[in-house]
Amino acid sequence: MSNVSVIGLGIMGLPMAIHLVKAGHTVTGFNRSPARVDALIKAGGLGASSVAEATRGAEVVITMLPDSPDVEGVVSGPEGVFVNAASGTLWIDASTIRPDIAKRLAADAADAGLRALDAPVSGGEQGAIDGVLSIMVGGDPADFESAQDVLRALGKTIVHVGPTGSGQTVKAANQLIVAVNIEVLAEAIVFLEAHGVDLDAALTVLGGGLAGSKVLEQKGKKMVTRNFEPGFRLALHHKDLGIVTAASREAGVFIPLGAAVAQLVAATVNKGDGALDHSALFKQVLQLSGRE
Ligand code: NAD
């Protein structure tokens, strides 16, 4: 069992840290708002009052932060992870960030004597709470092997997908698939509502056929009941669609549906709905049909 630090105890980071406690690791948490650290302490973890304090003495440091600048801010500089970690510490970034930044930060980590994996996750808040995340890992295969005890406490499908940055590239594809799925699910529900169909019955039968999906399972009811309390904030999905559109352009690849959905997500965020769950894309679809 290892000394593991988790920096960023939000919707995902806190339940992930709690699973590590349950697996027997000594887990120290740090978060910008201290209430989340208190929640980890209640669950059997330890609290730190700075990134530097969380990092010192850790064998594994996990970051679970919103965006690329947040991760860069936490790992760099005199108070950051790279300066304060012992040589050989394994840094696992589970946040979803730009693949090019992930590569640059992994190189900086190596210069500082650390080992780095990009290990973004999929499965949503429920997947984190249940400890069944899908984890796509980029980095050195030996470092991937040495992370197994930690990663197995968090997820069920844990796959090494290639060198540094590859985890983030696969995660960008994941976010493209999920966003387009949410958009078409929203369109189908608005269509069914307009025809006065029994929505529970419709979603049950659709879920058993080729139209079935995890998105339908987890997001269908939220749309029907207009419950947009966040599991995954729309503003974060907007960030991810920025990553996938930029990375597609860089590779000379065209994603017309993804680009259209990225615009719809951007417009919904711009209207002030960024703090809602990404299923709130449904509101935009309703509005397009004048059915608010
Ligand atoms: P969140 O906003 O709920 O959590 C982020 C946490 O980081 C917050 O508690 C915040 O206080 C903390 N934080 C921000 N800056 C900090 C700093 N400088 N120092 C310390 N703490 C800081 O976000 P989340 O939903 O947990 O998502 C985290 C990452 O995981 C994102 O990159 C997101 O895209 C990705 N992700 C989220 C989900 C999901 O369903 N929520 C699923 C898969 C991946």
CSV table of C-alpha atoms and ligand atoms in Angstrom, one decimal:
chain,number,residue,atom,x,y,z
A,1,MET,CA,0.0,0.0,0.0
A,2,SER,CA,1.2,3.5,-0.8
A,3,ASN,CA,1.2,7.1,0.5
A,4,VAL,CA,-1.1,8.6,-2.1
A,5,SER,CA,-2.0,12.3,-2.4
A,6,VAL,CA,-5.0,13.6,-4.3
A,7,ILE,CA,-5.1,17.2,-5.3
A,8,GLY,CA,-8.5,18.4,-6.4
A,9,LEU,CA,-11.4,16.8,-4.4
A,10,GLY,CA,-14.3,17.9,-6.6
A,11,ILE,CA,-17.2,15.8,-8.0
A,12,MET,CA,-14.7,13.2,-9.2
A,13,GLY,CA,-11.6,13.6,-7.0
A,14,LEU,CA,-13.4,13.1,-3.6
A,15,PRO,CA,-15.0,9.8,-4.3
A,16,MET,CA,-11.8,8.6,-6.0
A,17,ALA,CA,-9.8,9.5,-2.9
A,18,ILE,CA,-12.3,7.7,-0.7
A,19,HIS,CA,-11.9,4.5,-2.8
A,20,LEU,CA,-8.2,4.7,-2.3
A,21,VAL,CA,-8.7,5.0,1.5
A,22,LYS,CA,-11.0,1.9,1.3
A,23,ALA,CA,-8.3,0.0,-0.6
A,24,GLY,CA,-5.9,0.6,2.3
A,25,HIS,CA,-3.7,3.4,1.0
A,26,THR,CA,-2.7,6.3,3.2
A,27,VAL,CA,-4.5,9.1,1.4
A,28,THR,CA,-3.8,12.9,1.8
A,29,GLY,CA,-6.1,15.3,0.1
A,30,PHE,CA,-5.8,19.0,-0.9
A,31,ASN,CA,-8.5,21.1,-2.4
A,32,ARG,CA,-8.9,24.9,-3.0
A,33,SER,CA,-12.1,24.9,-0.9
A,34,PRO,CA,-11.3,23.2,2.4
A,35,ALA,CA,-14.8,21.7,3.0
A,36,ARG,CA,-13.9,19.0,0.5
A,37,VAL,CA,-10.8,18.1,2.5
A,38,ASP,CA,-12.9,17.8,5.7
A,39,ALA,CA,-15.1,15.3,3.8
A,40,LEU,CA,-12.1,13.2,3.0
A,41,ILE,CA,-10.9,13.3,6.6
A,42,LYS,CA,-14.3,12.1,7.7
A,43,ALA,CA,-13.9,9.2,5.4
A,44,GLY,CA,-10.6,8.2,6.9
A,45,GLY,CA,-8.1,10.3,4.9
A,46,LEU,CA,-5.7,13.0,5.9
A,47,GLY,CA,-5.8,16.7,5.0
A,48,ALA,CA,-3.1,19.0,3.7
A,49,SER,CA,-3.2,22.8,3.6
A,50,SER,CA,-1.1,23.3,0.5
A,51,VAL,CA,0.0,21.5,-2.6
A,52,ALA,CA,3.6,21.4,-1.3
A,53,GLU,CA,2.4,19.8,2.0
A,54,ALA,CA,0.3,17.2,0.2
A,55,THR,CA,3.2,16.4,-2.1
A,56,ARG,CA,6.0,15.9,0.5
A,57,GLY,CA,6.2,12.3,1.6
A,58,ALA,CA,3.8,11.0,-1.2
A,59,GLU,CA,4.8,8.1,-3.3
A,60,VAL,CA,2.0,8.7,-5.8
A,61,VAL,CA,0.4,12.2,-6.5
A,62,ILE,CA,-2.9,12.2,-8.3
A,63,THR,CA,-4.2,15.5,-9.7
A,64,MET,CA,-8.0,15.7,-10.5
A,65,LEU,CA,-8.4,19.4,-11.6
A,66,PRO,CA,-10.7,21.1,-14.0
A,67,ASP,CA,-8.5,22.3,-16.9
A,68,SER,CA,-5.0,22.5,-18.4
A,69,PRO,CA,-4.1,25.8,-16.7
A,70,ASP,CA,-5.2,24.4,-13.3
A,71,VAL,CA,-3.0,21.4,-13.7
A,72,GLU,CA,0.0,23.5,-14.9
A,73,GLY,CA,-0.5,25.8,-11.9
A,74,VAL,CA,-0.5,23.0,-9.4
A,75,VAL,CA,2.5,21.1,-10.7
A,76,SER,CA,4.8,24.0,-11.6
A,77,GLY,CA,6.5,26.7,-9.6
A,78,PRO,CA,8.2,26.7,-6.2
A,79,GLU,CA,5.0,25.6,-4.4
A,80,GLY,CA,4.1,23.0,-7.0
A,81,VAL,CA,4.3,19.2,-7.2
A,82,PHE,CA,7.5,18.9,-9.2
A,83,VAL,CA,9.7,20.9,-6.9
A,84,ASN,CA,8.3,19.4,-3.7
A,85,ALA,CA,8.0,15.7,-4.7
A,86,ALA,CA,10.7,13.2,-3.9
A,87,SER,CA,12.7,11.8,-6.8
A,88,GLY,CA,10.9,8.8,-8.4
A,89,THR,CA,7.4,9.9,-7.2
A,90,LEU,CA,4.7,8.8,-9.6
A,91,TRP,CA,2.5,11.7,-10.8
A,92,ILE,CA,-0.8,10.5,-12.3
A,93,ASP,CA,-2.9,13.3,-13.9
A,94,ALA,CA,-6.5,12.0,-14.0
A,95,SER,CA,-7.9,15.4,-15.2
A,96,THR,CA,-9.0,15.9,-18.8
A,97,ILE,CA,-6.5,18.3,-20.3
A,98,ARG,CA,-4.9,19.1,-23.7
A,99,PRO,CA,-2.7,16.3,-25.0
A,100,ASP,CA,0.0,18.7,-26.0
A,101,ILE,CA,0.1,20.2,-22.5
A,102,ALA,CA,0.1,16.7,-21.0
A,103,LYS,CA,3.2,15.8,-23.1
A,104,ARG,CA,5.0,19.0,-22.1
A,105,LEU,CA,4.2,18.6,-18.4
A,106,ALA,CA,5.3,14.9,-18.5
A,107,ALA,CA,8.7,16.1,-19.9
A,108,ASP,CA,8.9,18.7,-17.1
A,109,ALA,CA,8.1,16.0,-14.6
A,110,ALA,CA,10.9,13.8,-15.9
A,111,ASP,CA,13.4,16.7,-15.7
A,112,ALA,CA,12.4,17.0,-12.1
A,113,GLY,CA,13.1,13.3,-11.5
A,114,LEU,CA,9.4,12.2,-11.4
A,115,ARG,CA,7.5,9.6,-13.4
A,116,ALA,CA,4.3,10.7,-15.1
A,117,LEU,CA,1.2,9.1,-16.5
A,118,ASP,CA,-1.8,10.8,-18.1
A,119,ALA,CA,-4.8,8.8,-16.9
A,120,PRO,CA,-8.0,10.6,-17.7
A,121,VAL,CA,-11.2,8.8,-16.7
A,122,SER,CA,-14.7,8.1,-18.1
A,123,GLY,CA,-17.8,6.9,-16.3
A,124,GLY,CA,-19.1,10.1,-14.7
A,125,GLU,CA,-19.8,10.9,-11.1
A,126,GLN,CA,-21.6,7.6,-10.6
A,127,GLY,CA,-18.6,5.7,-12.0
A,128,ALA,CA,-16.3,7.5,-9.5
A,129,ILE,CA,-18.7,6.7,-6.6
A,130,ASP,CA,-19.0,3.1,-7.6
A,131,GLY,CA,-15.2,2.7,-8.3
A,132,VAL,CA,-15.9,1.4,-11.9
A,133,LEU,CA,-14.3,4.1,-14.0
A,134,SER,CA,-12.8,3.5,-17.4
A,135,ILE,CA,-9.2,4.7,-17.3
A,136,MET,CA,-7.2,5.5,-20.4
A,137,VAL,CA,-3.5,5.7,-19.6
A,138,GLY,CA,-0.6,7.2,-21.6
A,139,GLY,CA,3.0,6.9,-20.5
A,140,ASP,CA,5.8,4.4,-19.9
A,141,PRO,CA,4.5,0.8,-19.7
A,142,ALA,CA,6.6,0.1,-16.6
A,143,ASP,CA,5.1,3.1,-14.8
A,144,PHE,CA,1.6,1.9,-15.9
A,145,GLU,CA,2.4,-1.5,-14.2
A,146,SER,CA,3.6,0.2,-11.0
A,147,ALA,CA,0.3,2.2,-10.9
A,148,GLN,CA,-1.9,-0.9,-10.9
A,149,ASP,CA,-2.6,-1.0,-7.2
A,150,VAL,CA,-3.8,2.6,-7.3
A,151,LEU,CA,-5.7,2.5,-10.6
A,152,ARG,CA,-7.5,-0.8,-9.7
A,153,ALA,CA,-9.1,1.0,-6.6
A,154,LEU,CA,-10.7,3.5,-9.0
A,155,GLY,CA,-11.7,1.7,-12.1
A,156,LYS,CA,-12.7,-1.5,-13.8
A,157,THR,CA,-11.5,-1.0,-17.3
A,158,ILE,CA,-7.9,0.2,-17.1
A,159,VAL,CA,-6.0,0.2,-20.4
A,160,HIS,CA,-2.5,1.4,-21.4
A,161,VAL,CA,-3.2,3.2,-24.7
A,162,GLY,CA,0.3,4.4,-25.7
A,163,PRO,CA,3.0,6.9,-24.9
A,164,THR,CA,2.6,10.1,-22.9
A,165,GLY,CA,-0.4,12.2,-24.1
A,166,SER,CA,-2.2,9.2,-25.6
A,167,GLY,CA,-4.6,8.9,-22.7
A,168,GLN,CA,-5.7,12.5,-23.3
A,169,THR,CA,-6.1,11.9,-27.0
A,170,VAL,CA,-8.4,8.9,-26.3
A,171,LYS,CA,-10.3,10.9,-23.7
A,172,ALA,CA,-10.9,13.6,-26.3
A,173,ALA,CA,-12.5,11.0,-28.6
A,174,ASN,CA,-14.6,9.8,-25.6
A,175,GLN,CA,-15.9,13.3,-25.1
A,176,LEU,CA,-16.7,13.7,-28.8
A,177,ILE,CA,-18.8,10.4,-28.7
A,178,VAL,CA,-20.6,11.4,-25.4
A,179,ALA,CA,-21.4,14.9,-26.6
A,180,VAL,CA,-22.9,13.8,-29.9
A,181,ASN,CA,-24.9,11.1,-28.0
A,182,ILE,CA,-26.3,13.6,-25.6
A,183,GLU,CA,-27.4,15.8,-28.4
A,184,VAL,CA,-29.2,13.1,-30.3
A,185,LEU,CA,-30.8,11.7,-27.1
A,186,ALA,CA,-32.1,15.2,-26.4
A,187,GLU,CA,-33.5,15.5,-29.9
A,188,ALA,CA,-35.2,12.1,-29.6
A,189,ILE,CA,-36.8,13.0,-26.2
A,190,VAL,CA,-38.1,16.4,-27.5
A,191,PHE,CA,-39.5,14.5,-30.6
A,192,LEU,CA,-41.2,11.9,-28.3
A,193,GLU,CA,-42.6,14.5,-26.0
A,194,ALA,CA,-44.0,16.4,-29.0
A,195,HIS,CA,-45.9,13.3,-30.0
A,196,GLY,CA,-47.2,12.7,-26.5
A,197,VAL,CA,-45.5,9.3,-26.2
A,198,ASP,CA,-45.2,7.7,-22.7
A,199,LEU,CA,-41.5,8.6,-22.1
A,200,ASP,CA,-40.8,5.9,-19.5
A,201,ALA,CA,-42.0,3.2,-21.8
A,202,ALA,CA,-40.2,4.7,-24.8
A,203,LEU,CA,-36.8,5.0,-22.9
A,204,THR,CA,-37.1,1.5,-21.6
A,205,VAL,CA,-37.6,-0.1,-25.0
A,206,LEU,CA,-35.0,2.1,-26.7
A,207,GLY,CA,-32.5,1.2,-23.9
A,208,GLY,CA,-32.9,-2.5,-24.8
A,209,GLY,CA,-32.1,-2.1,-28.5
A,210,LEU,CA,-29.3,-0.8,-30.7
A,211,ALA,CA,-30.2,2.8,-29.6
A,212,GLY,CA,-29.4,1.8,-26.0
A,213,SER,CA,-26.3,3.4,-24.4
A,214,LYS,CA,-24.8,4.5,-21.1
A,215,VAL,CA,-25.8,8.1,-22.1
A,216,LEU,CA,-29.4,7.0,-22.4
A,217,GLU,CA,-29.3,5.1,-19.1
A,218,GLN,CA,-27.7,7.9,-17.1
A,219,LYS,CA,-29.0,11.1,-18.9
A,220,GLY,CA,-32.5,10.1,-20.2
A,221,LYS,CA,-34.3,10.5,-16.9
A,222,LYS,CA,-32.5,13.7,-16.1
A,223,MET,CA,-33.8,15.2,-19.4
A,224,VAL,CA,-37.4,13.9,-18.9
A,225,THR,CA,-37.5,15.3,-15.3
A,226,ARG,CA,-35.5,18.5,-16.1
A,227,ASN,CA,-33.1,17.6,-13.3
A,228,PHE,CA,-29.8,19.2,-14.4
A,229,GLU,CA,-27.9,19.0,-11.1
A,230,PRO,CA,-24.3,18.5,-12.2
A,231,GLY,CA,-22.6,15.2,-12.4
A,232,PHE,CA,-20.4,16.6,-15.2
A,233,ARG,CA,-20.6,20.4,-15.6
A,234,LEU,CA,-21.5,21.5,-19.1
A,235,ALA,CA,-18.6,24.1,-18.9
A,236,LEU,CA,-16.2,21.2,-18.6
A,237,HIS,CA,-17.6,19.5,-21.6
A,238,HIS,CA,-17.3,22.8,-23.5
A,239,LYS,CA,-13.6,22.7,-22.5
A,240,ASP,CA,-13.3,19.1,-23.8
A,241,LEU,CA,-14.9,20.0,-27.2
A,242,GLY,CA,-12.4,22.8,-27.5
A,243,ILE,CA,-9.7,20.2,-27.0
A,244,VAL,CA,-11.1,17.8,-29.6
A,245,THR,CA,-11.8,20.4,-32.3
A,246,ALA,CA,-8.3,21.8,-31.9
A,247,ALA,CA,-6.7,18.4,-32.0
A,248,SER,CA,-8.7,17.4,-35.0
A,249,ARG,CA,-7.6,20.5,-36.9
A,250,GLU,CA,-4.0,19.8,-35.9
A,251,ALA,CA,-4.3,16.3,-37.4
A,252,GLY,CA,-6.2,17.5,-40.5
A,253,VAL,CA,-9.3,15.5,-39.6
A,254,PHE,CA,-12.9,16.7,-40.0
A,255,ILE,CA,-15.6,16.1,-37.4
A,256,PRO,CA,-18.7,17.8,-38.8
A,257,LEU,CA,-21.2,16.4,-36.2
A,258,GLY,CA,-18.7,17.0,-33.4
A,259,ALA,CA,-18.1,20.6,-34.6
A,260,ALA,CA,-21.9,21.3,-34.8
A,261,VAL,CA,-22.5,19.9,-31.3
A,262,ALA,CA,-19.5,21.9,-30.0
A,263,GLN,CA,-21.2,25.0,-31.2
A,264,LEU,CA,-24.5,24.1,-29.5
A,265,VAL,CA,-22.7,23.3,-26.2
A,266,ALA,CA,-20.8,26.7,-26.5
A,267,ALA,CA,-24.1,28.5,-27.0
A,268,THR,CA,-25.7,26.8,-24.0
A,269,VAL,CA,-22.8,27.7,-21.8
A,270,ASN,CA,-22.9,31.2,-23.1
A,271,LYS,CA,-26.5,31.5,-22.1
A,272,GLY,CA,-25.4,30.9,-18.5
A,273,ASP,CA,-26.0,27.1,-18.2
A,274,GLY,CA,-22.3,26.1,-17.8
A,275,ALA,CA,-22.7,25.1,-14.1
A,276,LEU,CA,-25.5,22.6,-15.0
A,277,ASP,CA,-25.0,19.0,-16.0
A,278,HIS,CA,-24.1,18.4,-19.6
A,279,SER,CA,-27.5,16.8,-20.1
A,280,ALA,CA,-28.7,20.5,-20.0
A,281,LEU,CA,-27.9,20.6,-23.7
A,282,PHE,CA,-31.5,19.4,-23.8
A,283,LYS,CA,-32.6,22.9,-22.9
A,284,GLN,CA,-31.1,24.2,-26.2
A,285,VAL,CA,-32.9,21.5,-28.2
A,286,LEU,CA,-36.2,22.4,-26.5
A,287,GLN,CA,-35.6,26.1,-27.3
A,288,LEU,CA,-34.9,25.3,-31.0
A,289,SER,CA,-38.4,23.9,-31.2
A,290,GLY,CA,-39.9,26.7,-29.2
A,291,ARG,CA,-40.9,24.2,-26.4
A,292,GLU,CA,-39.3,25.9,-23.4
B,1,NAD,P1,-14.9,19.8,-10.1
B,1,NAD,O1,-14.9,21.2,-10.6
B,1,NAD,O2,-16.1,19.3,-9.4
B,1,NAD,O3,-13.6,19.6,-9.2
B,1,NAD,C1,-12.4,20.2,-9.4
B,1,NAD,C2,-11.9,20.5,-7.9
B,1,NAD,O4,-10.6,21.0,-8.0
B,1,NAD,C3,-12.7,21.5,-7.2
B,1,NAD,O5,-13.0,20.9,-5.9
B,1,NAD,C4,-11.8,22.7,-7.0
B,1,NAD,O6,-12.0,23.3,-5.8
B,1,NAD,C5,-10.4,22.0,-7.1
B,1,NAD,N1,-9.4,22.9,-7.5
B,1,NAD,C6,-9.4,23.7,-8.6
B,1,NAD,N2,-8.2,24.4,-8.7
B,1,NAD,C7,-7.5,24.0,-7.7
B,1,NAD,C8,-6.2,24.3,-7.2
B,1,NAD,N3,-5.4,25.2,-7.8
B,1,NAD,N4,-5.7,23.7,-6.1
B,1,NAD,C9,-6.5,22.8,-5.4
B,1,NAD,N5,-7.7,22.4,-5.8
B,1,NAD,C10,-8.2,23.0,-6.9
B,1,NAD,O7,-14.6,19.0,-11.4
B,1,NAD,P2,-14.8,17.4,-11.7
B,1,NAD,O8,-16.1,17.2,-12.3
B,1,NAD,O9,-14.4,16.6,-10.5
B,1,NAD,O10,-13.8,17.2,-12.9
B,1,NAD,C11,-12.3,17.1,-12.6
B,1,NAD,C12,-11.7,16.7,-14.0
B,1,NAD,O11,-12.2,15.4,-14.3
B,1,NAD,C13,-12.0,17.6,-15.1
B,1,NAD,O12,-10.9,17.7,-16.0
B,1,NAD,C14,-13.1,16.9,-15.9
B,1,NAD,O13,-13.2,17.3,-17.2
B,1,NAD,C15,-12.8,15.5,-15.6
B,1,NAD,N6,-13.9,14.5,-15.6
B,1,NAD,C16,-15.1,14.8,-15.0
B,1,NAD,C17,-16.1,13.8,-15.0
B,1,NAD,C18,-17.4,14.1,-14.3
B,1,NAD,O14,-18.4,13.4,-14.6
B,1,NAD,N7,-17.6,15.1,-13.4
B,1,NAD,C19,-15.9,12.6,-15.6
B,1,NAD,C20,-14.7,12.3,-16.2
B,1,NAD,C21,-13.7,13.3,-16.2
